[in-house]
Short mmCIF file of C-alpha atoms and ligand atoms in Angstrom, two decimals:
data_model
loop_
_atom_site.label_atom_id
_atom_site.label_comp_id
_atom_site.label_asym_id
_atom_site.label_seq_id
_atom_site.Cartn_x
_atom_site.Cartn_y
_atom_site.Cartn_z
CA MET A 1 3.67 20.83 5.31
CA THR A 2 0.36 18.90 5.44
CA ALA A 3 -1.57 17.17 2.32
CA GLU A 4 -4.29 19.50 1.39
CA LEU A 5 -7.02 17.57 0.30
CA GLU A 6 -9.33 20.28 0.23
CA GLN A 7 -8.13 21.37 -3.24
CA PHE A 8 -9.41 18.27 -4.98
CA ALA A 9 -12.52 17.15 -6.56
CA GLU A 10 -14.73 15.60 -4.12
CA VAL A 11 -16.31 12.42 -5.71
CA ALA A 12 -18.19 11.47 -2.60
CA PRO A 13 -18.13 12.62 1.09
CA GLY A 14 -14.29 11.89 2.45
CA LEU A 15 -13.55 10.84 -1.08
CA ARG A 16 -11.62 13.02 -3.54
CA SER A 17 -9.90 12.78 -6.65
CA SER A 18 -6.64 14.48 -8.03
CA LEU A 19 -7.23 12.87 -11.62
CA PRO A 20 -9.05 14.71 -14.14
CA GLU A 21 -12.57 13.14 -14.88
CA ALA A 22 -11.69 11.11 -18.06
CA GLU A 23 -8.78 9.24 -16.04
CA ARG A 24 -10.73 8.24 -13.13
CA ALA A 25 -11.44 4.86 -14.29
CA ALA A 26 -9.18 1.86 -13.23
CA GLY A 27 -8.36 -1.73 -13.61
CA TYR A 28 -8.84 -2.47 -10.29
CA ASP A 29 -12.60 -1.05 -10.24
CA ARG A 30 -13.75 -4.25 -11.77
CA LEU A 31 -11.59 -6.46 -9.47
CA ALA A 32 -12.79 -4.68 -6.24
CA LEU A 33 -15.61 -6.89 -4.99
CA GLY A 34 -13.37 -10.36 -5.98
CA TYR A 35 -10.38 -8.78 -4.33
CA ASP A 36 -12.12 -8.33 -1.06
CA LEU A 37 -13.70 -11.68 -1.32
CA LEU A 38 -10.49 -13.81 -2.46
CA VAL A 39 -7.53 -11.76 -1.28
CA GLY A 40 -9.28 -10.60 2.08
CA ASN A 41 -10.03 -13.92 2.69
CA PRO A 42 -7.95 -15.10 5.82
CA LEU A 43 -8.03 -18.75 4.55
CA TYR A 44 -6.37 -17.91 1.08
CA ASN A 45 -3.91 -15.92 2.46
CA ARG A 46 -3.02 -18.58 4.57
CA LEU A 47 -2.74 -21.54 2.22
CA VAL A 48 -1.57 -19.61 -0.75
CA TRP A 49 0.58 -17.05 0.65
CA GLY A 50 1.32 -18.20 4.10
CA CYS A 51 0.50 -14.97 5.38
CA PRO A 52 -1.92 -14.31 8.47
CA LYS A 53 -4.10 -10.97 8.60
CA SER A 54 -2.40 -10.45 12.01
CA ALA A 55 1.23 -10.03 9.98
CA TYR A 56 -0.76 -6.96 8.42
CA ARG A 57 -1.60 -5.67 11.65
CA GLY A 58 1.64 -6.06 13.10
CA ALA A 59 3.48 -4.20 10.59
CA ALA A 60 1.05 -1.27 10.17
CA GLY A 61 0.78 -0.94 13.72
CA GLY A 62 4.73 -1.00 13.94
CA LEU A 63 4.58 1.94 11.52
CA LEU A 64 1.99 4.23 13.31
CA ALA A 65 3.77 3.51 16.83
CA ASP A 66 7.11 4.71 14.97
CA VAL A 67 5.40 8.06 14.14
CA PRO A 68 3.57 9.29 16.98
CA ALA A 69 2.81 12.69 15.26
CA GLY A 70 2.48 14.16 12.00
CA GLU A 71 0.74 12.90 8.85
CA LEU A 72 1.11 9.40 7.21
CA ILE A 73 0.30 8.06 3.69
CA ASP A 74 -0.92 4.79 2.92
CA PHE A 75 0.39 4.67 -0.86
CA GLY A 76 -2.19 2.10 -2.62
CA CYS A 77 -4.35 1.78 0.18
CA GLY A 78 -6.73 -0.38 -1.83
CA SER A 79 -9.85 -1.20 0.08
CA LEU A 80 -8.30 -1.38 3.45
CA VAL A 81 -9.42 -4.92 3.70
CA PHE A 82 -6.01 -5.89 5.80
CA THR A 83 -5.51 -2.67 7.36
CA ALA A 84 -8.91 -0.99 8.23
CA ALA A 85 -8.64 -2.32 11.88
CA SER A 86 -5.08 -0.74 12.61
CA TYR A 87 -6.15 2.49 10.93
CA ARG A 88 -9.20 3.13 13.15
CA GLY A 89 -8.57 6.29 15.50
CA CYS A 90 -5.72 7.58 13.20
CA GLU A 91 -7.93 8.81 10.18
CA ASP A 92 -7.34 12.58 11.14
CA ARG A 93 -3.25 11.99 10.52
CA LEU A 94 -3.91 9.49 7.62
CA VAL A 95 -4.10 10.00 3.84
CA LEU A 96 -5.48 6.78 2.06
CA PHE A 97 -4.06 6.96 -1.41
CA ASP A 98 -5.01 4.59 -4.45
CA ARG A 99 -5.51 4.76 -8.20
CA SER A 100 -8.81 3.13 -8.18
CA LEU A 101 -12.21 4.61 -6.70
CA GLY A 102 -13.60 1.08 -6.85
CA MET A 103 -11.20 0.12 -4.15
CA LEU A 104 -11.28 3.29 -2.32
CA ARG A 105 -15.14 3.20 -2.07
CA ARG A 106 -14.93 -0.04 -0.44
CA GLY A 107 -12.38 1.22 1.96
CA ARG A 108 -14.74 3.95 2.85
CA GLU A 109 -17.21 1.61 4.04
CA ARG A 110 -14.67 0.18 6.27
CA LEU A 111 -13.05 3.39 7.32
CA PRO A 112 -16.07 6.10 7.26
CA ARG A 113 -13.97 8.97 8.57
CA GLY A 114 -11.01 8.27 6.57
CA ARG A 115 -9.44 10.64 4.43
CA PHE A 116 -9.61 8.98 1.02
CA LEU A 117 -7.77 10.21 -2.24
CA GLN A 118 -7.53 9.17 -5.48
CA GLY A 119 -4.45 9.79 -7.67
CA ASP A 120 -1.48 7.91 -9.51
CA ALA A 121 1.39 6.77 -7.23
CA PHE A 122 3.91 7.74 -10.24
CA ALA A 123 2.66 11.38 -10.38
CA ALA A 124 1.71 11.99 -6.91
CA PRO A 125 0.21 15.08 -6.09
CA PHE A 126 2.25 16.17 -2.94
CA ASP A 127 5.30 18.25 -2.63
CA ASP A 128 8.61 16.53 -1.56
CA GLY A 129 8.82 15.35 2.10
CA THR A 130 5.06 16.29 2.84
CA PHE A 131 4.65 13.07 4.97
CA ALA A 132 5.98 11.78 8.52
CA GLY A 133 5.79 8.43 7.52
CA ALA A 134 4.47 6.11 4.60
CA MET A 135 3.74 2.78 3.84
CA GLY A 136 2.60 0.41 0.97
CA TRP A 137 1.36 -2.88 1.32
CA GLY A 138 1.02 -5.35 -1.41
CA MET A 139 2.21 -2.93 -3.80
CA LEU A 140 5.90 -3.17 -4.62
CA HIS A 141 5.36 -6.99 -6.31
CA VAL A 142 2.59 -5.37 -8.58
CA PHE A 143 4.95 -2.86 -10.13
CA GLY A 144 8.74 -4.26 -9.46
CA THR A 145 11.73 -2.86 -7.69
CA GLY A 146 12.75 -1.13 -11.08
CA SER A 147 9.30 0.91 -11.39
CA GLY A 148 10.24 3.67 -9.47
CA TYR A 149 7.49 2.95 -6.83
CA LEU A 150 10.06 3.12 -3.70
CA ALA A 151 11.25 6.15 -5.14
CA ALA A 152 8.06 7.82 -5.05
CA LEU A 153 7.92 6.68 -1.37
CA HIS A 154 11.26 8.12 -0.62
CA ARG A 155 10.35 11.64 -2.27
CA LEU A 156 7.21 12.02 -0.25
CA VAL A 157 8.50 11.62 3.21
CA ARG A 158 10.95 13.42 5.16
CA HIS A 159 14.69 12.86 5.97
CA GLY A 160 14.65 10.05 8.83
CA ALA A 161 10.99 9.28 8.32
CA PRO A 162 9.97 5.52 8.64
CA VAL A 163 8.54 3.89 5.76
CA ALA A 164 7.20 0.44 5.52
CA ILE A 165 5.98 -1.97 2.81
CA GLY A 166 4.79 -5.61 2.65
CA THR A 167 5.28 -7.25 -0.85
CA LEU A 168 5.27 -10.92 -2.25
CA VAL A 169 8.62 -12.73 -2.77
CA LEU A 170 9.78 -15.77 -4.31
CA THR A 171 10.71 -18.22 -1.10
CA ASP A 172 10.74 -21.99 -0.61
CA ARG A 173 7.26 -22.17 -0.93
CA ALA A 174 6.15 -23.66 -4.06
CA ILE A 175 2.65 -22.94 -3.85
CA GLY A 176 3.25 -18.93 -3.19
CA ASN A 177 5.81 -18.85 -6.06
CA ARG A 178 3.77 -20.74 -8.59
CA MET A 179 0.98 -17.95 -7.68
CA LEU A 180 3.23 -15.09 -7.83
CA ALA A 181 4.57 -16.58 -11.46
CA MET A 182 0.72 -16.82 -12.68
CA LEU A 183 0.17 -13.08 -11.45
CA HIS A 184 3.04 -11.80 -13.46
CA ALA A 185 1.78 -14.06 -16.60
CA ARG A 186 -1.48 -12.33 -16.32
CA GLY A 187 -0.23 -8.87 -16.32
CA GLU A 188 -1.46 -8.49 -12.66
CA ALA A 189 2.22 -8.23 -11.03
CA ALA A 190 5.56 -7.36 -11.97
CA ALA A 191 8.42 -10.45 -12.52
CA PRO A 192 8.73 -12.16 -9.47
CA GLU A 193 11.78 -11.33 -7.21
CA GLY A 194 13.43 -12.74 -4.26
CA ARG A 195 13.71 -11.58 -0.85
CA ASP A 196 17.55 -10.36 -1.54
CA SER A 197 16.95 -8.64 -4.46
CA VAL A 198 13.98 -6.68 -2.84
CA GLU A 199 15.82 -5.86 0.69
CA ARG A 200 18.84 -4.65 -1.58
CA ALA A 201 16.58 -2.11 -3.51
CA PHE A 202 14.96 -0.84 -0.51
CA ALA A 203 18.22 -0.28 1.39
CA THR A 204 19.34 1.94 -1.14
CA LEU A 205 16.75 4.40 -0.22
CA PHE A 206 16.28 3.53 3.51
CA ALA A 207 18.16 2.33 6.19
CA ILE A 208 16.33 -1.13 7.24
CA GLN A 209 15.12 -1.21 11.01
CA HIS A 210 12.69 -4.37 10.55
CA ALA A 211 12.70 -7.12 7.75
CA ARG A 212 10.10 -10.19 8.52
CA LEU A 213 8.98 -12.84 6.05
CA ALA A 214 5.44 -14.12 6.62
CA GLY A 215 5.31 -17.00 4.10
CA ASN A 216 5.62 -14.98 0.71
CA MET A 217 5.02 -11.82 2.40
CA LEU A 218 8.15 -9.76 3.11
CA PHE A 219 7.55 -6.45 5.88
CA LEU A 220 10.30 -4.25 5.65
CA GLN A 221 10.37 -1.15 7.59
CA GLY A 222 13.42 1.29 7.26
CA ARG A 223 14.09 5.00 7.58
CA LYS A 224 14.60 7.60 4.71
CA ARG A 225 18.31 7.96 3.62
CA GLY A 226 19.73 11.00 2.19
C1 LIG B 1 -2.53 -5.73 -4.73
S1 LIG B 1 -3.50 -4.12 -4.48
C2 LIG B 1 -2.93 -3.95 -2.78
C3 LIG B 1 -4.11 -2.88 -2.26
C4 LIG B 1 -3.69 -2.65 -0.79
N1 LIG B 1 -2.51 -1.93 -0.09
C5 LIG B 1 -4.02 -4.39 0.08
O1 LIG B 1 -2.96 -4.44 0.93
O2 LIG B 1 -4.98 -5.02 0.01
C6 LIG B 1 -2.84 -3.07 -5.55
C7 LIG B 1 -3.59 -1.75 -5.37
O3 LIG B 1 -2.90 -0.79 -6.07
C8 LIG B 1 -3.59 0.13 -6.59
N2 LIG B 1 -2.67 0.88 -7.79
C9 LIG B 1 -2.57 0.17 -9.15
N3 LIG B 1 -1.88 1.11 -9.78
C10 LIG B 1 -1.55 2.34 -9.23
C11 LIG B 1 -1.13 3.35 -9.45
N4 LIG B 1 -0.43 3.48 -10.36
N5 LIG B 1 -1.40 4.57 -8.33
C12 LIG B 1 -1.66 4.26 -6.78
N6 LIG B 1 -2.34 2.64 -6.86
C13 LIG B 1 -2.03 1.84 -8.08
C14 LIG B 1 -4.85 -0.80 -7.11
O4 LIG B 1 -5.83 0.14 -7.11
C15 LIG B 1 -4.98 -1.78 -5.81
O5 LIG B 1 -5.83 -1.12 -4.91
#
């Protein structure tokens, strides 16, 4: 089974949308430039979240290596500010999925041969088990473990397929914890959760293979159960 992106409307070369025209605007469209300048800044990441860009490269590279064949999805790929380098050379077997065309357009500049699709993670236009692997960086803390985001990832991949996430959690780092609380207060993140609660939620759907905390960013990789 492969993701047939050609069925969706082409918005720009290499960029398609699964949403009706009237629903294509997204909150992140106006944040895209600021996201890249601030969140994509290595210094900001080190100081505020204690997470170097190399941690994303390690996690994304680990998942790609674990899925040597078959199609993968980045489920909320954003502007690829952390991941474009890891994805170069894998464009043919990678679907880059996000709700915001503004973020996707920036992603396309970083990875011109990428296959980008706009859509809603909670109504993703793919059959069950379409993908041989899936990943979502910086997504779960936006929605929370009770949101159905992990269940959506679980639905998209085949039995036993690897799935990896990176998500901000509460740790002993006061600055990161305060920032996470502030993002929640501004409606930009779900209620902050600790590592244990995130790992428990992940482990109900995926058998955990690797877990690594880089500052406030928890990276998990597991295989689909059930
Ligand atoms: C914190 S950013 C993470 C982006 C990217 N993965 C990264 O690590 O830089 C959250 C992303 O979620 C996307 N998003 C928000 N709601 C979504 C939804 N319902 N479906 C798919 N993507 C969504 C936003 O457009 C944004 O790109």
